[in-house]
C-alpha atoms as an extended CHARMM CRD file, in Angstrom:
* protein
*
       180  EXT
         1         1  GLY       CA             27.2390000000      -24.9000000000        9.6980000000  PROA      1               0.0000000000
         2         2  GLY       CA             23.6740000000      -26.2610000000        9.8740000000  PROA      2               0.0000000000
         3         3  ASN       CA             20.2950000000      -24.6470000000        9.4940000000  PROA      3               0.0000000000
         4         4  LEU       CA             17.4770000000      -24.3730000000       12.0020000000  PROA      4               0.0000000000
         5         5  VAL       CA             14.2340000000      -25.2500000000       10.2060000000  PROA      5               0.0000000000
         6         6  PHE       CA             10.6680000000      -24.9680000000       11.4950000000  PROA      6               0.0000000000
         7         7  ARG       CA              8.0140000000      -27.1290000000        9.8760000000  PROA      7               0.0000000000
         8         8  THR       CA              4.2490000000      -27.4820000000       10.4050000000  PROA      8               0.0000000000
         9         9  ALA       CA              2.2430000000      -30.6730000000       10.5900000000  PROA      9               0.0000000000
        10        10  ALA       CA              2.1500000000      -32.8400000000        7.5150000000  PROA      10              0.0000000000
        11        11  ASP       CA              0.2600000000      -31.5810000000        4.4630000000  PROA      11              0.0000000000
        12        12  GLY       CA             -2.0620000000      -33.8180000000        2.4050000000  PROA      12              0.0000000000
        13        13  ALA       CA              0.9180000000      -35.7880000000        1.0660000000  PROA      13              0.0000000000
        14        14  GLY       CA              2.2030000000      -36.5630000000        4.5440000000  PROA      14              0.0000000000
        15        15  SER       CA              5.2430000000      -34.2950000000        4.2990000000  PROA      15              0.0000000000
        16        16  PRO       CA              5.9620000000      -31.5660000000        6.8860000000  PROA      16              0.0000000000
        17        17  VAL       CA              5.8450000000      -28.0660000000        5.3440000000  PROA      17              0.0000000000
        18        18  GLU       CA              8.7750000000      -25.7030000000        5.9750000000  PROA      18              0.0000000000
        19        19  LYS       CA              7.5030000000      -22.3910000000        7.4010000000  PROA      19              0.0000000000
        20        20  MET       CA             10.7280000000      -20.7270000000        8.6180000000  PROA      20              0.0000000000
        21        21  ARG       CA             14.4960000000      -21.2270000000        8.3100000000  PROA      21              0.0000000000
        22        22  ILE       CA             17.4690000000      -19.6800000000       10.0580000000  PROA      22              0.0000000000
        23        23  ASP       CA             20.6290000000      -20.4340000000        8.1110000000  PROA      23              0.0000000000
        24        24  SER       CA             24.1810000000      -20.6940000000        9.4980000000  PROA      24              0.0000000000
        25        25  ASP       CA             24.8010000000      -17.0100000000        8.6780000000  PROA      25              0.0000000000
        26        26  GLY       CA             21.7620000000      -15.9190000000       10.7160000000  PROA      26              0.0000000000
        27        27  ASN       CA             19.5090000000      -15.1040000000        7.7650000000  PROA      27              0.0000000000
        28        28  VAL       CA             15.8460000000      -15.7350000000        8.5790000000  PROA      28              0.0000000000
        29        29  THR       CA             13.4210000000      -16.6590000000        5.8120000000  PROA      29              0.0000000000
        30        30  SER       CA              9.7000000000      -17.1390000000        6.3340000000  PROA      30              0.0000000000
        31        31  PRO       CA              8.0740000000      -17.5420000000        2.9200000000  PROA      31              0.0000000000
        32        32  TYR       CA              4.5040000000      -17.6090000000        4.2680000000  PROA      32              0.0000000000
        33        33  THR       CA              4.6350000000      -14.2240000000        6.0340000000  PROA      33              0.0000000000
        34        34  THR       CA              1.6180000000      -12.1410000000        5.0270000000  PROA      34              0.0000000000
        35        35  GLY       CA              2.4180000000       -9.3240000000        2.6320000000  PROA      35              0.0000000000
        36        36  PHE       CA              1.5270000000       -7.7820000000       -0.7070000000  PROA      36              0.0000000000
        37        37  GLN       CA              2.7410000000       -5.5320000000       -3.4940000000  PROA      37              0.0000000000
        38        38  VAL       CA              0.0990000000       -4.4670000000       -5.9740000000  PROA      38              0.0000000000
        39        39  THR       CA             -0.2810000000       -2.1790000000       -8.9620000000  PROA      39              0.0000000000
        40        40  GLY       CA             -3.2120000000       -1.0810000000      -11.0560000000  PROA      40              0.0000000000
        41        41  THR       CA             -4.2940000000       -2.0510000000      -14.4920000000  PROA      41              0.0000000000
        42        42  SER       CA             -4.5640000000        0.6980000000      -17.0790000000  PROA      42              0.0000000000
        43        43  ASP       CA             -6.8200000000        2.8360000000      -14.8550000000  PROA      43              0.0000000000
        44        44  VAL       CA             -6.2570000000        6.5670000000      -15.2060000000  PROA      44              0.0000000000
        45        45  VAL       CA             -8.5470000000        8.1570000000      -12.6730000000  PROA      45              0.0000000000
        46        46  ALA       CA             -9.6560000000       11.7560000000      -13.1270000000  PROA      46              0.0000000000
        47        47  GLN       CA             -9.6000000000       13.6360000000       -9.8300000000  PROA      47              0.0000000000
        48        48  SER       CA            -11.7210000000       16.6960000000       -9.3280000000  PROA      48              0.0000000000
        49        49  SER       CA            -11.6050000000       19.2700000000       -6.6110000000  PROA      49              0.0000000000
        50        50  THR       CA            -13.9030000000       17.5970000000       -4.1250000000  PROA      50              0.0000000000
        51        51  GLY       CA            -11.6610000000       18.1830000000       -1.1400000000  PROA      51              0.0000000000
        52        52  SER       CA            -12.6470000000       14.7410000000        0.1220000000  PROA      52              0.0000000000
        53        53  GLN       CA            -10.1710000000       11.9510000000        0.6450000000  PROA      53              0.0000000000
        54        54  THR       CA            -11.3590000000        8.9750000000       -1.3720000000  PROA      54              0.0000000000
        55        55  ILE       CA             -9.9210000000        5.4750000000       -1.4420000000  PROA      55              0.0000000000
        56        56  LEU       CA             -7.2050000000        5.0720000000       -4.0600000000  PROA      56              0.0000000000
        57        57  SER       CA             -6.1380000000        1.5240000000       -3.3080000000  PROA      57              0.0000000000
        58        58  ASP       CA             -9.2760000000        0.0630000000       -4.9490000000  PROA      58              0.0000000000
        59        59  LYS       CA             -7.5130000000        0.8280000000       -8.2440000000  PROA      59              0.0000000000
        60        60  PHE       CA             -4.6380000000       -1.4790000000       -7.2190000000  PROA      60              0.0000000000
        61        61  ASN       CA             -6.2690000000       -4.6260000000       -8.5320000000  PROA      61              0.0000000000
        62        62  THR       CA             -3.3990000000       -6.8420000000       -9.6360000000  PROA      62              0.0000000000
        63        63  ALA       CA             -0.6000000000       -8.5900000000       -7.7880000000  PROA      63              0.0000000000
        64        64  GLY       CA              0.9050000000       -9.9120000000      -11.0350000000  PROA      64              0.0000000000
        65        65  GLY       CA              4.0480000000       -8.6600000000      -12.7360000000  PROA      65              0.0000000000
        66        66  GLY       CA              6.8120000000       -6.3870000000      -11.5470000000  PROA      66              0.0000000000
        67        67  GLY       CA              7.4840000000       -8.3610000000       -8.3820000000  PROA      67              0.0000000000
        68        68  GLY       CA              3.8450000000       -8.1750000000       -7.2960000000  PROA      68              0.0000000000
        69        69  HSD       CA              2.5060000000      -10.6880000000       -4.7980000000  PROA      69              0.0000000000
        70        70  ASN       CA             -0.2720000000      -11.3160000000       -2.2900000000  PROA      70              0.0000000000
        71        71  ILE       CA              1.0450000000      -13.8360000000        0.2290000000  PROA      71              0.0000000000
        72        72  GLY       CA             -1.7740000000      -15.0140000000        2.4630000000  PROA      72              0.0000000000
        73        73  ASN       CA             -4.3890000000      -13.3430000000        0.2350000000  PROA      73              0.0000000000
        74        74  ASP       CA             -5.0240000000      -10.7490000000        2.9560000000  PROA      74              0.0000000000
        75        75  TYR       CA             -5.1460000000       -7.9190000000        0.3800000000  PROA      75              0.0000000000
        76        76  ASN       CA             -8.4840000000       -7.7970000000       -1.4460000000  PROA      76              0.0000000000
        77        77  THR       CA             -7.8370000000       -6.7630000000       -5.0750000000  PROA      77              0.0000000000
        78        78  SER       CA            -11.5260000000       -5.8600000000       -5.5570000000  PROA      78              0.0000000000
        79        79  THR       CA            -11.8480000000       -3.4450000000       -2.6210000000  PROA      79              0.0000000000
        80        80  GLY       CA             -8.2230000000       -2.3380000000       -2.2050000000  PROA      80              0.0000000000
        81        81  ILE       CA             -8.3360000000       -3.2010000000        1.4790000000  PROA      81              0.0000000000
        82        82  TYR       CA             -5.7390000000       -5.1910000000        3.4370000000  PROA      82              0.0000000000
        83        83  THR       CA             -6.9840000000       -6.9950000000        6.5530000000  PROA      83              0.0000000000
        84        84  ALA       CA             -4.4050000000       -7.8620000000        9.2020000000  PROA      84              0.0000000000
        85        85  PRO       CA             -4.5720000000      -11.5990000000        9.9580000000  PROA      85              0.0000000000
        86        86  VAL       CA             -2.6810000000      -11.2970000000       13.2890000000  PROA      86              0.0000000000
        87        87  ASP       CA             -1.6540000000       -8.7050000000       15.8590000000  PROA      87              0.0000000000
        88        88  GLY       CA              1.7100000000       -7.2170000000       14.9640000000  PROA      88              0.0000000000
        89        89  ARG       CA              3.8870000000       -4.4620000000       13.5830000000  PROA      89              0.0000000000
        90        90  TYR       CA              3.4470000000       -3.8950000000        9.8480000000  PROA      90              0.0000000000
        91        91  LEU       CA              5.1850000000       -1.8020000000        7.1870000000  PROA      91              0.0000000000
        92        92  PHE       CA              3.0350000000       -0.1590000000        4.4740000000  PROA      92              0.0000000000
        93        93  GLY       CA              4.0320000000        2.1400000000        1.6650000000  PROA      93              0.0000000000
        94        94  TYR       CA              3.1000000000        3.5460000000       -1.7210000000  PROA      94              0.0000000000
        95        95  ASN       CA              4.5790000000        5.1260000000       -4.8390000000  PROA      95              0.0000000000
        96        96  LEU       CA              2.0890000000        7.1440000000       -6.9060000000  PROA      96              0.0000000000
        97        97  ARG       CA              2.1140000000        8.9920000000      -10.1980000000  PROA      97              0.0000000000
        98        98  TRP       CA             -0.1350000000       12.0330000000      -10.3950000000  PROA      98              0.0000000000
        99        99  GLU       CA             -0.5370000000       14.4590000000      -13.2500000000  PROA      99              0.0000000000
       100       100  THR       CA             -1.9330000000       17.8210000000      -12.3550000000  PROA      100             0.0000000000
       101       101  GLY       CA             -4.2790000000       19.3520000000      -14.8890000000  PROA      101             0.0000000000
       102       102  ASP       CA             -5.3390000000       22.6590000000      -13.4500000000  PROA      102             0.0000000000
       103       103  PHE       CA             -4.4020000000       23.9180000000      -10.0130000000  PROA      103             0.0000000000
       104       104  VAL       CA             -5.9320000000       26.9160000000       -8.3210000000  PROA      104             0.0000000000
       105       105  MET       CA             -4.3420000000       29.1180000000       -5.6650000000  PROA      105             0.0000000000
       106       106  SER       CA             -3.5050000000       27.1350000000       -2.5150000000  PROA      106             0.0000000000
       107       107  SER       CA             -4.5940000000       23.7760000000       -3.9950000000  PROA      107             0.0000000000
       108       108  TYR       CA             -2.9020000000       20.4800000000       -3.2080000000  PROA      108             0.0000000000
       109       109  ILE       CA             -2.9000000000       16.6880000000       -3.5350000000  PROA      109             0.0000000000
       110       110  ARG       CA             -2.9810000000       14.6280000000       -0.3300000000  PROA      110             0.0000000000
       111       111  THR       CA             -2.2650000000       10.8940000000        0.1220000000  PROA      111             0.0000000000
       112       112  TYR       CA             -2.0110000000        8.7730000000        3.2370000000  PROA      112             0.0000000000
       113       113  ILE       CA             -2.3420000000        5.2410000000        4.6290000000  PROA      113             0.0000000000
       114       114  SER       CA             -5.7150000000        4.8790000000        6.3190000000  PROA      114             0.0000000000
       115       115  ILE       CA             -6.1100000000        2.5420000000        9.3020000000  PROA      115             0.0000000000
       116       116  ASN       CA             -9.6630000000        1.2290000000        9.8660000000  PROA      116             0.0000000000
       117       117  ASN       CA            -10.9690000000        3.7640000000        7.3090000000  PROA      117             0.0000000000
       118       118  GLY       CA             -9.7700000000        6.7110000000        9.4060000000  PROA      118             0.0000000000
       119       119  ASN       CA             -8.9660000000       10.1770000000        8.0880000000  PROA      119             0.0000000000
       120       120  ASP       CA             -6.3600000000       11.1490000000       10.6760000000  PROA      120             0.0000000000
       121       121  PHE       CA             -3.3180000000       11.6240000000        8.4030000000  PROA      121             0.0000000000
       122       122  GLN       CA             -1.0960000000        9.8380000000       10.9650000000  PROA      122             0.0000000000
       123       123  SER       CA              0.4170000000        7.1840000000        8.6880000000  PROA      123             0.0000000000
       124       124  GLY       CA              2.4490000000        7.8150000000        5.5500000000  PROA      124             0.0000000000
       125       125  HSD       CA              0.8610000000       11.2350000000        4.9930000000  PROA      125             0.0000000000
       126       126  GLN       CA              2.1340000000       13.2690000000        2.0310000000  PROA      126             0.0000000000
       127       127  ILE       CA              0.8660000000       16.5530000000        0.6650000000  PROA      127             0.0000000000
       128       128  ALA       CA              2.1920000000       18.2600000000       -2.4480000000  PROA      128             0.0000000000
       129       129  GLY       CA              1.4380000000       21.0910000000       -4.8040000000  PROA      129             0.0000000000
       130       130  SER       CA              0.3350000000       24.6700000000       -4.8310000000  PROA      130             0.0000000000
       131       131  ASN       CA              0.1420000000       26.6400000000       -8.0250000000  PROA      131             0.0000000000
       132       132  GLU       CA              1.7150000000       23.8720000000      -10.1070000000  PROA      132             0.0000000000
       133       133  ALA       CA              2.0540000000       24.2200000000      -13.8460000000  PROA      133             0.0000000000
       134       134  PHE       CA             -0.4870000000       22.6670000000      -16.1950000000  PROA      134             0.0000000000
       135       135  ALA       CA              0.0360000000       18.9450000000      -16.9070000000  PROA      135             0.0000000000
       136       136  ASN       CA              2.8390000000       18.6410000000      -14.3730000000  PROA      136             0.0000000000
       137       137  PHE       CA              3.8800000000       15.1290000000      -13.3410000000  PROA      137             0.0000000000
       138       138  MET       CA              3.9290000000       14.8150000000       -9.5730000000  PROA      138             0.0000000000
       139       139  PRO       CA              5.2960000000       11.6700000000       -7.9050000000  PROA      139             0.0000000000
       140       140  MET       CA              4.3160000000       10.9900000000       -4.3040000000  PROA      140             0.0000000000
       141       141  SER       CA              5.5310000000        8.2850000000       -1.9510000000  PROA      141             0.0000000000
       142       142  GLY       CA              5.1360000000        7.5330000000        1.6920000000  PROA      142             0.0000000000
       143       143  SER       CA              5.5380000000        4.7300000000        4.1890000000  PROA      143             0.0000000000
       144       144  ALA       CA              4.7240000000        3.9280000000        7.8040000000  PROA      144             0.0000000000
       145       145  ILE       CA              5.2700000000        1.2400000000       10.3930000000  PROA      145             0.0000000000
       146       146  VAL       CA              2.0610000000        0.7040000000       12.3490000000  PROA      146             0.0000000000
       147       147  ASN       CA              0.8230000000       -1.5800000000       15.1100000000  PROA      147             0.0000000000
       148       148  LEU       CA             -2.3210000000       -3.4660000000       14.0810000000  PROA      148             0.0000000000
       149       149  SER       CA             -4.6670000000       -5.9020000000       15.7470000000  PROA      149             0.0000000000
       150       150  ALA       CA             -6.0270000000       -8.9180000000       13.9170000000  PROA      150             0.0000000000
       151       151  GLY       CA             -8.9570000000       -7.7090000000       11.7890000000  PROA      151             0.0000000000
       152       152  ASP       CA             -7.7420000000       -4.1080000000       11.4330000000  PROA      152             0.0000000000
       153       153  THR       CA             -7.9560000000       -2.7890000000        7.8690000000  PROA      153             0.0000000000
       154       154  VAL       CA             -5.5600000000       -0.6940000000        5.8240000000  PROA      154             0.0000000000
       155       155  ARG       CA             -6.2480000000        1.2010000000        2.6090000000  PROA      155             0.0000000000
       156       156  LEU       CA             -4.6660000000        4.0420000000        0.6830000000  PROA      156             0.0000000000
       157       157  LYS       CA             -6.6050000000        7.3130000000        0.4970000000  PROA      157             0.0000000000
       158       158  GLY       CA             -6.0740000000       10.6460000000       -1.1680000000  PROA      158             0.0000000000
       159       159  GLY       CA             -7.4240000000       13.2630000000       -3.4760000000  PROA      159             0.0000000000
       160       160  MET       CA             -7.2980000000       16.7870000000       -4.8690000000  PROA      160             0.0000000000
       161       161  ASN       CA             -8.2120000000       19.9180000000       -2.9910000000  PROA      161             0.0000000000
       162       162  GLY       CA             -8.5060000000       22.5680000000       -5.7030000000  PROA      162             0.0000000000
       163       163  GLY       CA             -8.1060000000       22.0850000000       -9.4300000000  PROA      163             0.0000000000
       164       164  THR       CA             -8.1150000000       18.8560000000      -11.4200000000  PROA      164             0.0000000000
       165       165  GLY       CA             -5.6760000000       16.0470000000      -12.0430000000  PROA      165             0.0000000000
       166       166  LYS       CA             -5.2270000000       12.3820000000      -12.8800000000  PROA      166             0.0000000000
       167       167  PHE       CA             -4.0010000000        9.4320000000      -10.8420000000  PROA      167             0.0000000000
       168       168  TYR       CA             -2.1850000000        6.7060000000      -12.8590000000  PROA      168             0.0000000000
       169       169  ALA       CA             -2.7840000000        3.3820000000      -11.0870000000  PROA      169             0.0000000000
       170       170  SER       CA             -0.8400000000        1.3630000000      -13.6700000000  PROA      170             0.0000000000
       171       171  GLU       CA              2.2960000000        3.3920000000      -12.8940000000  PROA      171             0.0000000000
       172       172  SER       CA              1.8370000000        3.3010000000       -9.1240000000  PROA      172             0.0000000000
       173       173  SER       CA              2.1720000000        0.6990000000       -6.3700000000  PROA      173             0.0000000000
       174       174  PHE       CA              0.9460000000       -0.0510000000       -2.8400000000  PROA      174             0.0000000000
       175       175  TYR       CA              2.6320000000       -2.5530000000       -0.5290000000  PROA      175             0.0000000000
       176       176  GLY       CA              2.6500000000       -3.9710000000        2.9830000000  PROA      176             0.0000000000
       177       177  ILE       CA              4.2210000000       -6.7280000000        5.0600000000  PROA      177             0.0000000000
       178       178  LEU       CA              4.1080000000       -8.0750000000        8.6040000000  PROA      178             0.0000000000
       179       179  LEU       CA              7.4030000000       -7.2520000000       10.3290000000  PROA      179             0.0000000000
       180       180  SER       CA              6.9090000000       -8.8600000000       13.7320000000  PROA      180             0.0000000000
């Protein structure tokens, strides 16, 4: 019934630092694995019908509260950009609160996970709306598992295409973690 423990070289105090543990039941814990869960402050961002997909994750500027974290500090709370520290397979996701103000015929809200600032809608893409009622709450969520190289960047993008609305950063979240 023992544990298998992996430690790194001694820290400043001369003690080895535990980096990974496999317990007798097969559970693996690695407390230093890069990952984040962030929310916004009280930002309510008006969205107009530009049709362009702007970065939303720059509004996710706090890793505090509600289980938030930024292990490895690879998520930049000023820019809203995560930079992969190593090659690997990563999971990213988001939960957003939108409030539509005024939709026009065939209008919509789009959100997606952008890799290296791309606009290809390949990861975690969601699109919602069309002729929604005034002041309608519209939750959106998405997730994706992606292969990244060290130095690749990830951000959340989205926006309105027709009409107006609001994005509530303080009631939304963005997250990611290295899987393998």
